[in-house]
Coordinates of C-alpha atoms and ligand atoms in Angstrom, one line a residue:
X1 CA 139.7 125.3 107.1
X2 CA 136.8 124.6 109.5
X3 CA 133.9 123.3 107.7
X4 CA 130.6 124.0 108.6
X5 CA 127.9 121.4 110.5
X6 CA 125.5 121.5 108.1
X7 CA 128.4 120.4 104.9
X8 CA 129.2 117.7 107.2
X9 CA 125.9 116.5 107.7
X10 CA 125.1 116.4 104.0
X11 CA 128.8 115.0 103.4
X12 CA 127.9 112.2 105.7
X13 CA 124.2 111.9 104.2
X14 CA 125.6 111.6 100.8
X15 CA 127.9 108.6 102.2
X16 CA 125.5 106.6 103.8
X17 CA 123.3 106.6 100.7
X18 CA 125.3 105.6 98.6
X19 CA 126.1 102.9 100.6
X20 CA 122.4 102.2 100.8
X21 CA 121.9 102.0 97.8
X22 CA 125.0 99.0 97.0
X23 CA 121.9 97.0 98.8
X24 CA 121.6 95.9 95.0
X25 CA 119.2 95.9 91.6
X26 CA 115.8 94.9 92.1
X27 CA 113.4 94.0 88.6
X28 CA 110.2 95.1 89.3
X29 CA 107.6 93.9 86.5
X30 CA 104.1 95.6 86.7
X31 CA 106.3 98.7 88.7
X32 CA 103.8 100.8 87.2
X33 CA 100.4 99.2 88.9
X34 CA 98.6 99.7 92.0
X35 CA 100.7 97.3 94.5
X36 CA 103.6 97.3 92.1
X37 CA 104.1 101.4 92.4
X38 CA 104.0 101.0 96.4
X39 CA 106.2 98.7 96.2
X40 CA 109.0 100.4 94.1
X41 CA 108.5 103.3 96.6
X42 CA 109.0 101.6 99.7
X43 CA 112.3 99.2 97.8
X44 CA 114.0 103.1 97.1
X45 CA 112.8 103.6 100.2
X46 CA 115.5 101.2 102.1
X47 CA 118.0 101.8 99.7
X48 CA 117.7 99.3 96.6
X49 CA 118.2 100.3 93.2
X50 CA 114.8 99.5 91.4
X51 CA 114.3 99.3 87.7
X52 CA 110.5 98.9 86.4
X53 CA 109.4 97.0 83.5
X54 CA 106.0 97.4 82.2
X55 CA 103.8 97.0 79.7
X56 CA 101.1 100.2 80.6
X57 CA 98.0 98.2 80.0
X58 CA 96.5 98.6 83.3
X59 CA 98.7 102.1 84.2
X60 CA 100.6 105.1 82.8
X61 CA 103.9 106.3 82.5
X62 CA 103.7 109.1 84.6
X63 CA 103.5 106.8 87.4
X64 CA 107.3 106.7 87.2
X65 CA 107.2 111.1 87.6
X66 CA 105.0 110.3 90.6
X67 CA 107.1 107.6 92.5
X68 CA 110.2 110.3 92.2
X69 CA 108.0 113.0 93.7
X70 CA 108.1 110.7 96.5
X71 CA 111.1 109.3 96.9
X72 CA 113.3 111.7 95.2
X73 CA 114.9 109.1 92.9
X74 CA 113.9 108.0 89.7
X75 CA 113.4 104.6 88.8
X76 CA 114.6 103.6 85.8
X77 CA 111.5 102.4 83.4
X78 CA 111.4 100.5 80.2
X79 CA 107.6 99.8 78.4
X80 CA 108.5 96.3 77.8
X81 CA 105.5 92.4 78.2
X82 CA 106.7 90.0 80.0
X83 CA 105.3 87.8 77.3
X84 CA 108.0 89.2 74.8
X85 CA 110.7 86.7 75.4
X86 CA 113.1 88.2 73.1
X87 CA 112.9 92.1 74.9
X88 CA 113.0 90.5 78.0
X89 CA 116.6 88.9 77.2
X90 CA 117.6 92.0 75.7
X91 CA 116.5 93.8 79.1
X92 CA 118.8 91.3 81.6
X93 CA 121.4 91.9 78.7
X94 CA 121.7 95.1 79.3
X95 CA 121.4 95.0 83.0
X96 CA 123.2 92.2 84.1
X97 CA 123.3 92.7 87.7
X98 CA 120.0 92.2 88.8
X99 CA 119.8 90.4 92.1
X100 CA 115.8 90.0 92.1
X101 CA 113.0 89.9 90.4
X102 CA 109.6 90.7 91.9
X103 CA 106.6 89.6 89.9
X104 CA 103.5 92.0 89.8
X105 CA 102.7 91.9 86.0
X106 CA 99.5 90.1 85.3
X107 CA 96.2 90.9 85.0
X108 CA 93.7 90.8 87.3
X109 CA 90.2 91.1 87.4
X110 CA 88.3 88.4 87.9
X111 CA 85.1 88.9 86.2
X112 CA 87.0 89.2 82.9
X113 CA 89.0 85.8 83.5
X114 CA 86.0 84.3 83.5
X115 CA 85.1 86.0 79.9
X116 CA 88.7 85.7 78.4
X117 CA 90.0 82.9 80.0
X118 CA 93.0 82.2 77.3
X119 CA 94.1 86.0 77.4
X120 CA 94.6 85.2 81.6
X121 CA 96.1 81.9 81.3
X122 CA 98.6 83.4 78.3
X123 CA 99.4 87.1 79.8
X124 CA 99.7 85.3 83.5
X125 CA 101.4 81.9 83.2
X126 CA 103.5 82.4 79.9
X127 CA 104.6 86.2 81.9
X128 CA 106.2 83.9 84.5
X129 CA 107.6 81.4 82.2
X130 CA 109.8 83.5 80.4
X131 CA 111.0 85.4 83.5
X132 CA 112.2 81.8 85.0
X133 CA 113.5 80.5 82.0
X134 CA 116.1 83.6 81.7
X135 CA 116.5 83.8 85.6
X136 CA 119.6 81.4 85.8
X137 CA 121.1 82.8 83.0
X138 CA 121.4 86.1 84.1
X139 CA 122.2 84.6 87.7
X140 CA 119.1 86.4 89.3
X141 CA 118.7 84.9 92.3
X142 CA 115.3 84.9 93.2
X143 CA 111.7 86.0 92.7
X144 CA 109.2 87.4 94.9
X145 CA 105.5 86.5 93.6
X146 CA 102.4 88.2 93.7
X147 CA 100.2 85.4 94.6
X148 CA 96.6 86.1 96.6
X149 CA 94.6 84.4 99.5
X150 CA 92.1 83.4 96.6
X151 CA 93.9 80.3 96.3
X152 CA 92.1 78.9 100.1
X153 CA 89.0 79.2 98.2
X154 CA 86.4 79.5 101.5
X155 CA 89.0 77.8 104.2
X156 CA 87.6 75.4 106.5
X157 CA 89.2 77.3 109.7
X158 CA 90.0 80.6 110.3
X159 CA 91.9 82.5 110.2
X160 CA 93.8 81.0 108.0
X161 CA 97.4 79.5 107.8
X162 CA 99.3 78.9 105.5
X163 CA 99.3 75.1 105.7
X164 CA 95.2 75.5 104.4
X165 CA 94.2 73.2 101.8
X166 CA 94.3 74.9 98.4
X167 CA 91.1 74.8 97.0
X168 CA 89.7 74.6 93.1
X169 CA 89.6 77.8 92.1
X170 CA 86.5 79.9 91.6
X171 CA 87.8 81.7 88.3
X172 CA 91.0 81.3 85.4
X173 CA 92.4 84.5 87.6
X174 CA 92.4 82.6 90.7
X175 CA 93.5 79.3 89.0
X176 CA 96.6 81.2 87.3
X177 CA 97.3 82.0 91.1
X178 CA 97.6 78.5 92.3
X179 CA 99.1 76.8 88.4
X180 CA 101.8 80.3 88.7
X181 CA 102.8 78.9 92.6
X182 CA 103.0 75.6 91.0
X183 CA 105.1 76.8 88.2
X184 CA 107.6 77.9 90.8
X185 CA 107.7 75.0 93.4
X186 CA 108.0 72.4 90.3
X187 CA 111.1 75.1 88.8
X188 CA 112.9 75.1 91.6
X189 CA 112.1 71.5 92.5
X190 CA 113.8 70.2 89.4
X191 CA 116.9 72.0 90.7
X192 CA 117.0 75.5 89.0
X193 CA 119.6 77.4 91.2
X194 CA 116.7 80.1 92.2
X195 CA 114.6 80.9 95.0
X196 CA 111.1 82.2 95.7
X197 CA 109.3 83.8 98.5
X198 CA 105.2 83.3 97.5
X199 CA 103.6 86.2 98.7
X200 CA 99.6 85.4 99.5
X201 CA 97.9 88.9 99.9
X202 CA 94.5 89.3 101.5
X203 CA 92.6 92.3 100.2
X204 CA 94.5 95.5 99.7
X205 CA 93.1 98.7 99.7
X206 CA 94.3 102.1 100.2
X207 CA 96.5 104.6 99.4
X208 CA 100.5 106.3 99.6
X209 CA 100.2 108.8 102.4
X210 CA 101.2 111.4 100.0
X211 CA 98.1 110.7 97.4
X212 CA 101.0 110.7 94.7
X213 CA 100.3 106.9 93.7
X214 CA 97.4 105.0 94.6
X215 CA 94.4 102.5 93.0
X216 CA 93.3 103.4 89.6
X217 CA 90.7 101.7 88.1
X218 CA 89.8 101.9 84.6
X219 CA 85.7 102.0 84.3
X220 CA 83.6 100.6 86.5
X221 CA 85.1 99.5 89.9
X222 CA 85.3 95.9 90.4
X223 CA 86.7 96.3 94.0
X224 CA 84.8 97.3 97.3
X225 CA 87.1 100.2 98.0
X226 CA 87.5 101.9 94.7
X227 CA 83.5 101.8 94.5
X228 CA 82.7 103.0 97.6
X229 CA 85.4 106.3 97.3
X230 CA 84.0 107.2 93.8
X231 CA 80.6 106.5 95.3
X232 CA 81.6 109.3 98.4
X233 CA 82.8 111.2 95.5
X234 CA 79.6 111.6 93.5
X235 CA 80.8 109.6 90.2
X236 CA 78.4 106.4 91.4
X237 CA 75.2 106.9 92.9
X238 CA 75.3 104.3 95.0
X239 CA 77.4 101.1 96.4
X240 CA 75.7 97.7 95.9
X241 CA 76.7 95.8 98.7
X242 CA 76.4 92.3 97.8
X243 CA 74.5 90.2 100.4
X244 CA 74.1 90.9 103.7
X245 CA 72.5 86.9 104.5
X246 CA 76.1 85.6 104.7
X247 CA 76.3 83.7 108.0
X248 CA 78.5 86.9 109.6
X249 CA 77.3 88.9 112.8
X250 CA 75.5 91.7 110.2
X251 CA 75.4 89.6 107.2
X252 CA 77.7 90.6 105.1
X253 CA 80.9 89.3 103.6
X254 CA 84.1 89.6 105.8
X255 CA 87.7 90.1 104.1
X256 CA 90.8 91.0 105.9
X257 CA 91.8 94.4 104.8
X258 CA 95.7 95.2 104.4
X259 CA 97.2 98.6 104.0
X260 CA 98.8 98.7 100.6
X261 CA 102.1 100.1 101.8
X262 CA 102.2 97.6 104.8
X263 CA 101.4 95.1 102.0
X264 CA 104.2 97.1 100.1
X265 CA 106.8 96.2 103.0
X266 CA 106.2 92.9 103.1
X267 CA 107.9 92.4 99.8
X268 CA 111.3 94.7 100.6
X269 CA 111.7 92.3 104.2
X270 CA 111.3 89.6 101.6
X271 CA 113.9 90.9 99.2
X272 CA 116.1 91.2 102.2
X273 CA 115.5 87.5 103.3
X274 CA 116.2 86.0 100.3
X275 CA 119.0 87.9 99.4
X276 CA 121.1 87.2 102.4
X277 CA 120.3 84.1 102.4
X278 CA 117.7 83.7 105.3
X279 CA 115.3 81.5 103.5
X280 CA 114.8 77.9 105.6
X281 CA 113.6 76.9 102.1
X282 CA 114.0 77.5 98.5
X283 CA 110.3 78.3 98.1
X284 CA 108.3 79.8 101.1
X285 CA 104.9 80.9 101.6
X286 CA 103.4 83.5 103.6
X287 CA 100.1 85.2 104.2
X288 CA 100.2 88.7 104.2
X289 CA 96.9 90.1 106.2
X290 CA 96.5 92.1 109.1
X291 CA 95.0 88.6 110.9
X292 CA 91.6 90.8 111.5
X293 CA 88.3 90.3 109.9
X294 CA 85.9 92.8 108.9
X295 CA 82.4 92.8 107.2
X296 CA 81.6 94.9 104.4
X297 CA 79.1 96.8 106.8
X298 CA 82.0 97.6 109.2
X299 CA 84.1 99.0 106.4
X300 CA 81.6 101.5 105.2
X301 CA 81.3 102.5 108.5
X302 CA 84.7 102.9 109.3
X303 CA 85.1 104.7 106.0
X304 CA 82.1 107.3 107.3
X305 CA 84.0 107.3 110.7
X306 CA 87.1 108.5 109.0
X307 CA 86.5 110.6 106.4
X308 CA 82.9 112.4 107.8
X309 CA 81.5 111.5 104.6
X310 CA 78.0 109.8 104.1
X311 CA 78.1 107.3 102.0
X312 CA 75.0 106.0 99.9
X313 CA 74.4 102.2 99.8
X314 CA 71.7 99.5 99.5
X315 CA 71.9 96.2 100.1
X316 CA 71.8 93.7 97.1
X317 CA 72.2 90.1 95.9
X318 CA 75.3 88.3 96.4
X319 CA 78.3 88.5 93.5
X320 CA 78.5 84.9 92.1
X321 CA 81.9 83.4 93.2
X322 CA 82.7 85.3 96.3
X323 CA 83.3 83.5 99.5
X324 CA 81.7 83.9 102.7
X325 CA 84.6 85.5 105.3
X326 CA 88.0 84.8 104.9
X327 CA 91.0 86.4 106.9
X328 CA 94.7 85.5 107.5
X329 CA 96.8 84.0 110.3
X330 CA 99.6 86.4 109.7
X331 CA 101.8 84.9 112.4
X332 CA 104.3 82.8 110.0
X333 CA 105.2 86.0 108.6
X334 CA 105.3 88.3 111.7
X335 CA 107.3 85.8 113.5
X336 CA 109.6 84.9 110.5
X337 CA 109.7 88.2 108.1
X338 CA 109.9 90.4 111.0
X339 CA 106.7 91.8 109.4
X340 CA 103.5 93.1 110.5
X341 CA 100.3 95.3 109.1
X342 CA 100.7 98.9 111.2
X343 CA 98.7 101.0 110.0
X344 CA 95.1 101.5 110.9
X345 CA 91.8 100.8 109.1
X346 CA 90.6 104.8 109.5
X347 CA 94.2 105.8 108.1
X348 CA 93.8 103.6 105.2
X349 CA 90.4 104.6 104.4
X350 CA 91.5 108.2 104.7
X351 CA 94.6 107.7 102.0
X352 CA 91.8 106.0 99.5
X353 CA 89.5 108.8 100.3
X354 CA 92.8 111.7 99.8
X355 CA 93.6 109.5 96.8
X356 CA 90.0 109.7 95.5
X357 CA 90.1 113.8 95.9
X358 CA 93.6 113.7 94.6
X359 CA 92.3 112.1 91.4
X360 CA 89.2 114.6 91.3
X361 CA 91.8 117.6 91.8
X362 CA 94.0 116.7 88.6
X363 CA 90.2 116.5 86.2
X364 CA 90.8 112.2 86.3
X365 CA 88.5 111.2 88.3
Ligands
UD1_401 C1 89.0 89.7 94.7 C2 89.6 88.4 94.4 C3 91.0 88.3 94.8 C4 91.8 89.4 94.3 C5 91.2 90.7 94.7 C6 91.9 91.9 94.2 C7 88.0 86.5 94.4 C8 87.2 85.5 95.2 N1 88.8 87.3 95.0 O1 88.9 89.8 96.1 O2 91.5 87.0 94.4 O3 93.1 89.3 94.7 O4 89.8 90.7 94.3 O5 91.5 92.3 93.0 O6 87.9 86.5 93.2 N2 81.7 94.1 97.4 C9 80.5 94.8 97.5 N3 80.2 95.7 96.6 C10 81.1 96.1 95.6 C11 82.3 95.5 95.5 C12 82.6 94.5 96.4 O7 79.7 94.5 98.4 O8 80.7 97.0 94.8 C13 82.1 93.1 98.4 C14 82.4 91.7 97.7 O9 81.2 91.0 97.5 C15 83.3 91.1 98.7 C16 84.1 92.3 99.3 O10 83.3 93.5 99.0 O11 82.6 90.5 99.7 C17 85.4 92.5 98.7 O12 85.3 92.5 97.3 P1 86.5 92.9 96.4 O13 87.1 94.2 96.8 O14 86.1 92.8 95.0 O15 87.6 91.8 96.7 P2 87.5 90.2 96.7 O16 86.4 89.7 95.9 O17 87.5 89.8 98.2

């Protein structure tokens, strides 16, 4: 019987996924959030098996509905803290093949660190504690953390590399950042037969090209990008932008902007590293930035530039703690993860922007 092109084709489809998707199990805690969701997209994506666990404070469930729109699969998803030691045993019980972990779950605004400070320390350090405690018994190799440039305070040079002096950090957020790395190197240190890849982000913004997952603030933005696309949207009346006396060409504050599915990348050519073994140490460190600068100013333009829409601002004081300009080196990582930011500023802006109208569409925003 001669069987028809198309049955092949599928036939052969069918084969090499399932192939694809022997690359192995992946834990991803805080699937559910804003980088986490990319993330979980882009691991299914290049054929890992993800499960999520998390514990829907800063997300919802139907997150998990909206990665399968875009992938096709469904990840499986358990509500389960990473501060409950005793579900999280139960969890690698049940799943004993996990090959990775990576490490979203934590909280994360700054301002409330500052107000709460023993809620951050306990949710973020004690999170990470119980995941390395159980790693080496359920023979997880390695974890992938979520840590952020916040930990150069303002660098001395830039852009900056990851050699930078650490700095004191300017809130309990940031310091759970630098005391979480710190965690890890002293783990591994005392010979605990796991690895890490640190994963130092800049400032990600944006949006999945198909508006299906995105940011989602609860109340008032704390973030430049959230604020300025509910500003465009009509739910603020105006974006504070806070200082423009910075010493900057215009004034204002410069951050290095990364795509959050570029960002989202970075951790799958991480996963791939560490699980076949191409680490050159048992704890590495890499910026993950697009190595370009831009002010505040530039980014409101570039977000009228791209999406046509005006967008209604005044200038204001400047926001204790922040830092003057900061932006990566990004060449430790592109040289050594294969890795680099792709996407451009206008098509990032655009994704928040489809996000934001994506959001208005469904009565949430
Ligand atoms: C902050 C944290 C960083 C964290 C990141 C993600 C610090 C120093 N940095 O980055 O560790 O990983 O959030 O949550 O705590 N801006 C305005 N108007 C606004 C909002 C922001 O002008 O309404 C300005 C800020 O002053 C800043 C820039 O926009 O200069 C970016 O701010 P934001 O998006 O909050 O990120 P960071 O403060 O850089």
């Amino acid at each position: 019987m001669k069987i028809p092109l198309n049955i092949w084709l599928f036939l052969l489809m069918k084969k090499s996924y399932k192939k694809e998707i022997m690359k192995g199990k992946i834990l991803v805690t805080g699937g559910t959030g804003y980088i986490g969701s990319h993330t979980v997209v882009e691991l299914q994506n290049s054929g890992y098996e993800v499960l999520i666990i998390d514990n829907l404070s800063n997300s919802g469930a139907d997150i998990v509905d909206n990665i399968e729109k875009i992938t096709g699969i469904r990840p499986e998803f358990e509500k389960l803290d990473c501060l409950d030691y005793e579900g999280l045993e139960r969890f690698f019980q049940k799943h004993e093949d996990i090959k990775a972990i990576i490490h979203f779950a934590a909280s994360k605004a700054v301002g409330e660190s500052v107000e709460k400070p023993l809620l951050y320390y306990r949710n973020n350090l004690v999170s990470l504690i119980n995941l390395l405690e159980l790693m080496p018994k359920y023979h997880i190799e390695g974890i992938v953390f979520s840590s952020s440039c916040t930990v150069y305070g303002q660098p001395d040079q830039l852009p900056v590399t990851e050699q930078a002096p650490i700095k004191k950090a300017e809130s309990p957020y940031g310091n759970t950042k630098q005391i979480n790395e710190e965690i890890i190197q002293d783990t591994v240190k005392s010979g605990a037969p796991i690895k890490s890849i640190l994963l130092r982000y800049f400032n990600p913004i944006g949006a999945h090209p198909s508006a299906h997952i995105g940011e989602l603030p609860i109340g008032v933005p704390q973030n430049l990008v959230p604020y300025i696309t509910q500003t465009a949207m009509g739910i603020r009346e105006k974006l504070s932008v806070f200082g423009d006396d910075y010493n900057t060409p215009d004034g204002s504050a410069i951050r290095d902007f990364i795509n959050v599915v570029d960002l989202a990348k970075a951790h799958v050519v991480s996963i791939d590293r560490m699980l076949s073994n191409k680490q050159k140490e048992q704890v590495e460190v890499f910026n993950i930035g697009t190595g370009k600068g831009l002010s505040v100013l530039e980014l409101i333009t570039a977000f009228e530039k791209a999406t046509g829409v005006k967008l209604n601002y005044e200038i204001t004081n400047r926001r204790a703690g922040d830092i003057e300009q900061v932006w990566a080196d990004p060449e430790y990582a592109n040289k050594e993860l294969g890795w680099k930011a792709e996407t451009s500023i206008e098509d990032t802006l655009r994704s928040a922007w489809n996000w934001q109208k994506k959001l208005r569409e469904k009565g949430i925003q």
